[in-house]
Amino acid sequence: MKKFPSGQYGRQRLQFFPAPYRAPLRSFAGLVFPWDGDRVLVCDIAGRGWCIPSGRVEPDETSLQAVKREAIEEAGAVLTDLQYIGCYHISERREVRWADCYAARVERLVEIGMKNESHGRQLCTLDELPAIYHQWSPLTKMVFEHSLEVLERKRRC
């Protein structure tokens, strides 16, 4: 199994656990890596900058439903071939939370659903991301690569 380094997001410590691992608690958030060929769709989120669509899981939805909703709201992306790729363990002091991660293909782009939250979108290659991505790190790079590898494996099967 691939070993992912630890990372930081502000004061929070991040660890990534690839599938088939599942979080022992309900995920508070979901993240999606939406790919169009070899380019990933990122959105310019107020207060964060360029990042993948992500957000809190509402009480009445699953993390999969949340990432589909966030992709429309933040990136105007209708997704297909969604695949669970693992989860982040997020800790800060004594608080522990989990965030499910998915990879997907962009089926089509529509109008961004939350224009007050998202200032735009763009498709980027992995090589372009370090210069623009919000809080880029070795962990972030590996999870991006992992997400694309999962989709490529699924496509070949």
XYZ file of N, CA and C in Angstrom:
471
model
N 0.837 -1.182 0.000
C 0.000 0.000 0.000
C 0.881 1.244 0.000
N 0.458 2.229 -0.758
C 1.189 3.480 -0.875
C 1.183 4.231 0.458
N 2.325 4.810 0.832
C 2.459 5.580 2.071
C 2.342 7.065 1.754
N 1.387 7.723 2.382
C 1.169 9.145 2.190
C 1.780 9.912 3.361
N 2.481 11.025 3.078
C 3.058 11.813 4.173
C 1.954 12.546 4.931
N 2.249 12.978 6.131
C 1.324 13.837 6.875
C 1.386 15.232 6.276
N 0.364 16.008 6.544
C 0.326 17.378 6.046
C -0.304 18.310 7.057
N -0.338 19.570 6.718
C -0.934 20.604 7.564
C -1.922 21.402 6.735
N -2.985 21.861 7.375
C -3.922 22.812 6.784
C -4.215 23.811 7.899
N -3.474 24.923 7.878
C -3.541 25.845 9.001
C -2.978 25.154 10.235
N -3.775 25.102 11.291
C -3.343 24.435 12.530
C -3.727 22.961 12.567
N -4.401 22.512 11.532
C -4.884 21.134 11.511
C -3.837 20.200 10.914
N -3.717 19.026 11.512
C -2.824 17.983 10.999
C -3.651 17.044 10.138
N -3.138 16.721 8.948
C -3.854 15.874 8.005
C -3.112 14.565 7.762
N -3.876 13.492 7.679
C -3.366 12.201 7.243
C -4.356 11.665 6.225
N -3.844 11.042 5.174
C -4.717 10.475 4.151
C -4.638 8.963 4.213
N -5.818 8.327 4.206
C -5.930 6.874 4.214
C -6.630 6.443 2.922
N -5.909 5.767 2.002
C -6.519 5.382 0.731
C -7.573 4.282 0.895
N -8.499 4.231 -0.073
C -9.498 3.159 -0.115
C -8.750 1.829 -0.236
N -9.252 0.811 0.370
C -10.626 0.621 0.821
C -10.915 1.127 2.231
N -9.936 1.778 2.874
C -10.157 2.282 4.225
C -11.370 3.214 4.245
N -12.184 3.073 5.275
C -13.346 3.942 5.497
C -13.227 4.561 6.879
N -13.644 5.811 6.989
C -13.588 6.523 8.268
C -14.455 5.809 9.305
N -13.992 5.745 10.555
C -14.785 5.089 11.595
C -15.981 5.930 12.050
N -15.992 7.207 11.709
C -17.081 8.117 12.060
C -17.647 8.725 10.784
N -18.865 9.224 10.871
C -19.485 9.910 9.729
C -18.616 11.103 9.326
N -18.383 11.245 8.036
C -17.557 12.349 7.543
C -18.285 13.673 7.698
N -17.541 14.684 8.131
C -18.130 16.010 8.264
C -18.044 16.770 6.948
N -17.161 16.321 6.035
C -16.972 17.019 4.761
C -16.635 16.012 3.668
N -16.770 16.505 2.435
C -16.393 15.713 1.273
C -15.591 16.562 0.307
N -14.644 15.934 -0.366
C -13.820 16.595 -1.375
C -13.898 15.770 -2.651
N -13.847 16.458 -3.802
C -13.876 15.731 -5.059
C -12.793 16.271 -5.991
N -12.102 15.346 -6.638
C -11.068 15.653 -7.627
C -11.706 15.420 -8.994
N -12.229 16.477 -9.642
C -12.942 16.317 -10.916
C -12.003 16.439 -12.120
N -11.806 15.351 -12.841
C -10.856 15.297 -13.950
C -11.560 15.365 -15.295
N -10.944 16.080 -16.214
C -11.339 16.120 -17.616
C -10.085 15.746 -18.400
N -9.976 14.472 -18.738
C -8.734 13.982 -19.339
C -7.625 14.035 -18.307
N -6.511 14.705 -18.652
C -5.390 14.814 -17.707
C -5.373 16.161 -16.987
N -6.498 16.876 -17.036
C -6.598 18.162 -16.341
C -7.676 18.071 -15.260
N -7.406 18.706 -14.147
C -8.345 18.701 -13.023
C -9.023 20.069 -12.938
N -10.285 20.050 -12.554
C -11.061 21.274 -12.437
C -10.917 21.839 -11.027
N -10.456 23.075 -10.940
C -10.353 23.770 -9.658
C -11.201 25.034 -9.724
N -11.607 25.504 -8.557
C -12.441 26.698 -8.493
C -11.811 27.697 -7.522
N -12.108 28.954 -7.749
C -11.566 30.057 -6.953
C -12.576 30.399 -5.859
N -12.356 29.878 -4.670
C -13.298 30.001 -3.563
C -12.918 31.180 -2.670
N -13.917 31.989 -2.355
C -13.714 33.147 -1.487
C -13.068 32.702 -0.170
N -11.980 33.348 0.200
C -11.293 33.042 1.442
C -10.300 31.898 1.365
N -10.321 31.118 0.276
C -9.400 29.992 0.139
C -8.520 30.091 -1.081
N -9.032 30.633 -2.155
C -8.289 30.649 -3.408
C -8.597 29.411 -4.223
N -7.671 29.028 -5.105
C -7.894 27.913 -6.029
C -7.793 26.578 -5.310
N -8.857 25.773 -5.422
C -8.903 24.457 -4.778
C -9.972 23.602 -5.451
N -10.007 22.332 -5.110
C -11.037 21.439 -5.639
C -12.358 21.727 -4.928
N -13.488 21.351 -5.542
C -14.771 21.506 -4.861
C -14.808 20.659 -3.589
N -15.297 21.266 -2.529
C -15.382 20.565 -1.249
C -16.352 21.297 -0.340
N -16.804 20.606 0.693
C -17.679 21.265 1.651
C -18.246 20.305 2.662
N -18.985 20.895 3.569
C -19.598 20.119 4.653
C -20.692 19.191 4.141
N -20.797 18.050 4.802
C -21.878 17.113 4.532
C -23.063 17.564 5.386
N -24.171 17.876 4.733
C -25.379 18.307 5.438
C -25.983 17.120 6.188
N -26.787 17.388 7.241
C -27.359 16.284 8.032
C -28.185 15.278 7.225
N -28.807 15.720 6.137
C -29.682 14.840 5.363
C -29.024 14.241 4.128
N -27.692 14.278 4.037
C -27.029 13.761 2.841
C -25.813 12.915 3.195
N -25.385 12.125 2.207
C -24.153 11.353 2.339
C -22.991 12.204 1.815
N -21.776 11.753 2.044
C -20.623 12.499 1.515
C -20.625 12.488 -0.009
N -21.100 11.401 -0.629
C -21.193 11.342 -2.085
C -22.180 12.392 -2.603
N -23.319 12.509 -1.972
C -24.294 13.538 -2.359
C -23.711 14.933 -2.156
N -22.950 15.106 -1.084
C -22.354 16.414 -0.788
C -21.361 16.829 -1.867
N -20.514 15.906 -2.336
C -19.526 16.301 -3.348
C -20.187 16.599 -4.691
N -21.256 15.885 -5.013
C -21.994 16.208 -6.242
C -22.577 17.620 -6.142
N -23.164 17.947 -4.995
C -23.741 19.268 -4.768
C -22.670 20.349 -4.807
N -21.560 20.121 -4.115
C -20.478 21.116 -4.068
C -19.868 21.337 -5.449
N -19.771 20.291 -6.257
C -19.215 20.441 -7.610
C -20.074 21.381 -8.453
N -21.391 21.283 -8.316
C -22.296 22.191 -9.040
C -22.183 23.602 -8.469
N -22.256 23.714 -7.139
C -22.253 25.028 -6.492
C -20.957 25.794 -6.721
N -19.825 25.119 -6.555
C -18.536 25.806 -6.593
C -17.872 25.819 -7.964
N -18.103 24.793 -8.775
C -17.391 24.705 -10.053
C -18.315 24.618 -11.262
N -19.625 24.500 -11.035
C -20.524 24.323 -12.166
C -20.210 23.053 -12.934
N -19.897 21.989 -12.211
C -19.490 20.730 -12.846
C -20.496 19.624 -12.546
N -20.991 19.015 -13.604
C -21.796 17.809 -13.485
C -20.820 16.653 -13.616
N -20.827 15.762 -12.628
C -19.816 14.706 -12.541
C -20.365 13.344 -12.933
N -19.467 12.495 -13.378
C -19.778 11.108 -13.682
C -18.623 10.241 -13.188
N -18.830 8.929 -13.138
C -17.790 7.971 -12.732
C -17.182 8.309 -11.368
N -18.008 8.714 -10.427
C -17.491 9.025 -9.094
C -16.971 7.762 -8.427
N -15.810 7.910 -7.819
C -15.129 6.778 -7.204
C -14.573 7.221 -5.853
N -14.921 6.498 -4.790
C -14.346 6.772 -3.471
C -12.867 6.413 -3.512
N -11.979 7.350 -3.092
C -10.542 7.086 -3.158
C -9.875 7.027 -1.787
N -10.593 7.393 -0.720
C -10.021 7.383 0.617
C -10.564 8.520 1.447
N -9.902 8.774 2.573
C -10.388 9.834 3.453
C -9.235 10.504 4.196
N -9.496 11.738 4.563
C -8.562 12.498 5.394
C -8.961 12.362 6.850
N -7.979 12.130 7.699
C -8.115 12.222 9.152
C -7.594 13.609 9.507
N -8.436 14.425 10.104
C -8.104 15.817 10.392
C -8.126 16.012 11.897
N -6.995 16.420 12.455
C -6.945 16.606 13.910
C -6.388 17.980 14.254
N -6.966 18.550 15.294
C -6.510 19.826 15.835
C -6.752 19.772 17.332
N -5.674 19.829 18.064
C -5.720 19.624 19.517
C -6.393 18.289 19.801
N -7.541 18.294 20.487
C -8.214 17.029 20.822
C -9.381 16.718 19.883
N -9.630 17.562 18.923
C -10.737 17.346 17.999
C -10.271 16.526 16.798
N -11.082 15.539 16.418
C -10.790 14.689 15.270
C -12.010 14.694 14.362
N -11.763 14.903 13.060
C -12.829 14.865 12.062
C -12.332 14.075 10.856
N -13.271 13.658 10.029
C -12.959 12.879 8.837
C -13.585 13.538 7.622
N -12.917 13.451 6.478
C -13.438 13.976 5.226
C -13.238 12.923 4.136
N -14.336 12.508 3.519
C -14.267 11.530 2.434
C -13.794 12.197 1.148
N -13.018 11.458 0.356
C -12.478 11.977 -0.903
C -12.926 11.098 -2.068
N -13.252 11.765 -3.162
C -13.716 11.091 -4.368
C -12.951 11.620 -5.571
N -12.816 10.774 -6.576
C -12.337 11.191 -7.895
C -13.526 11.050 -8.831
N -13.566 11.890 -9.873
C -14.684 11.850 -10.810
C -14.241 12.378 -12.156
N -15.042 12.094 -13.147
C -14.872 12.679 -14.472
C -15.877 13.814 -14.606
N -15.470 14.879 -15.287
C -16.380 15.984 -15.573
C -17.208 15.578 -16.788
N -18.498 15.452 -16.585
C -19.399 15.110 -17.688
C -19.678 16.341 -18.542
N -19.975 17.456 -17.854
C -20.198 18.723 -18.559
C -20.110 19.868 -17.561
N -19.868 21.047 -18.103
C -19.820 22.260 -17.290
C -21.087 23.063 -17.517
N -21.633 23.578 -16.417
C -22.832 24.409 -16.440
C -22.517 25.683 -15.662
N -23.500 26.514 -15.505
C -23.301 27.745 -14.750
C -22.958 27.415 -13.291
N -22.019 28.159 -12.727
C -21.631 27.968 -11.326
C -22.828 28.316 -10.437
N -23.147 27.420 -9.514
C -24.342 27.569 -8.692
C -24.250 28.586 -7.572
N -23.072 28.845 -7.046
C -22.914 29.752 -5.901
C -21.912 30.845 -6.264
N -22.344 31.796 -7.067
C -21.426 32.834 -7.547
C -20.895 33.719 -6.430
N -21.612 33.808 -5.315
C -21.111 34.594 -4.180
C -19.993 33.861 -3.442
N -19.886 32.565 -3.664
C -18.871 31.748 -3.002
C -17.700 31.423 -3.928
N -17.990 31.243 -5.212
C -16.973 30.838 -6.184
C -16.793 31.936 -7.222
N -15.557 32.358 -7.408
C -15.241 33.440 -8.343
C -14.863 32.944 -9.733
N -14.849 31.642 -9.947
C -14.501 31.121 -11.262
C -13.961 29.712 -11.181
N -13.603 29.181 -12.329
C -13.078 27.812 -12.428
C -12.048 27.764 -13.549
N -11.190 26.754 -13.472
C -10.247 26.510 -14.553
C -9.780 25.060 -14.505
N -9.387 24.552 -15.670
C -8.817 23.223 -15.777
C -7.299 23.351 -15.782
N -6.627 22.538 -14.972
C -5.164 22.620 -14.824
C -4.545 21.237 -14.913
N -3.326 21.193 -15.393
C -2.549 19.963 -15.330
C -1.913 19.876 -13.943
N -1.440 18.701 -13.602
C -0.748 18.533 -12.315
C 0.462 19.462 -12.197
N 1.147 19.691 -13.317
C 2.332 20.556 -13.295
C 1.985 22.016 -13.011
N 0.788 22.450 -13.344
C 0.377 23.839 -13.122
C -0.118 24.105 -11.699
N -0.553 23.069 -11.010
C -1.182 23.248 -9.697
C -0.298 23.871 -8.611
N 0.974 23.487 -8.472
C 1.757 24.050 -7.365
C 1.801 25.579 -7.340
N 1.724 26.207 -8.498
C 1.815 27.671 -8.560
C 0.527 28.363 -8.145
N -0.610 27.666 -8.201
C -1.877 28.345 -7.911
C -2.673 27.745 -6.764
N -2.448 26.477 -6.441
C -3.326 25.771 -5.507
C -3.165 26.274 -4.073
N -4.293 26.401 -3.388
C -4.312 26.861 -1.998
C -3.616 25.831 -1.095
N -2.575 26.246 -0.433
C -1.802 25.416 0.506
C -1.332 24.097 -0.124
N -0.604 24.211 -1.231
C -0.022 23.042 -1.903
C 1.021 22.404 -0.995
N 1.073 21.084 -0.978
C 2.029 20.367 -0.134
C 2.348 19.019 -0.771
N 3.374 18.329 -0.273
C 3.653 16.979 -0.784
C 2.460 16.032 -0.612
N 1.730 16.166 0.499
C 0.541 15.333 0.703
C -0.514 15.646 -0.358
N -0.782 16.919 -0.591
C -1.770 17.322 -1.590
C -1.389 16.768 -2.958
N -0.136 16.888 -3.322
C 0.352 16.383 -4.613
C 0.085 14.881 -4.742
N 0.400 14.127 -3.704
C 0.215 12.671 -3.761
C -1.256 12.286 -3.872
N -2.140 13.027 -3.190
C -3.564 12.692 -3.260
C -4.115 13.031 -4.646
N -3.681 14.142 -5.239
C -4.065 14.441 -6.619
C -3.628 13.309 -7.552
N -2.371 12.894 -7.449
C -1.860 11.819 -8.301
C -2.644 10.526 -8.076
N -2.937 10.235 -6.817
C -3.702 9.035 -6.462
C -5.090 9.080 -7.106
N -5.738 10.237 -7.058
C -7.089 10.356 -7.616
C -7.096 10.066 -9.120
N -6.102 10.566 -9.824
C -6.015 10.321 -11.265
C -5.694 8.854 -11.547
N -4.809 8.259 -10.756
C -4.471 6.843 -10.919
C -5.702 5.949 -10.737
N -6.543 6.266 -9.749
C -7.752 5.480 -9.495
C -8.680 5.545 -10.706
N -8.883 6.737 -11.244
C -9.750 6.873 -12.417
C -9.173 6.164 -13.638
N -7.861 6.240 -13.818
C -7.219 5.568 -14.964
C -7.350 4.049 -14.839
N -7.173 3.530 -13.638
C -7.351 2.078 -13.414
C -8.781 1.670 -13.746
N -9.744 2.461 -13.300
C -11.155 2.152 -13.555
C -11.437 2.186 -15.055
N -10.865 3.156 -15.770
C -11.090 3.281 -17.207
C -10.531 2.073 -17.964
N -9.365 1.590 -17.534
C -8.719 0.454 -18.208
C -9.487 -0.861 -17.992
N -10.216 -0.947 -16.898
C -10.930 -2.215 -16.575
C -12.161 -2.402 -17.367
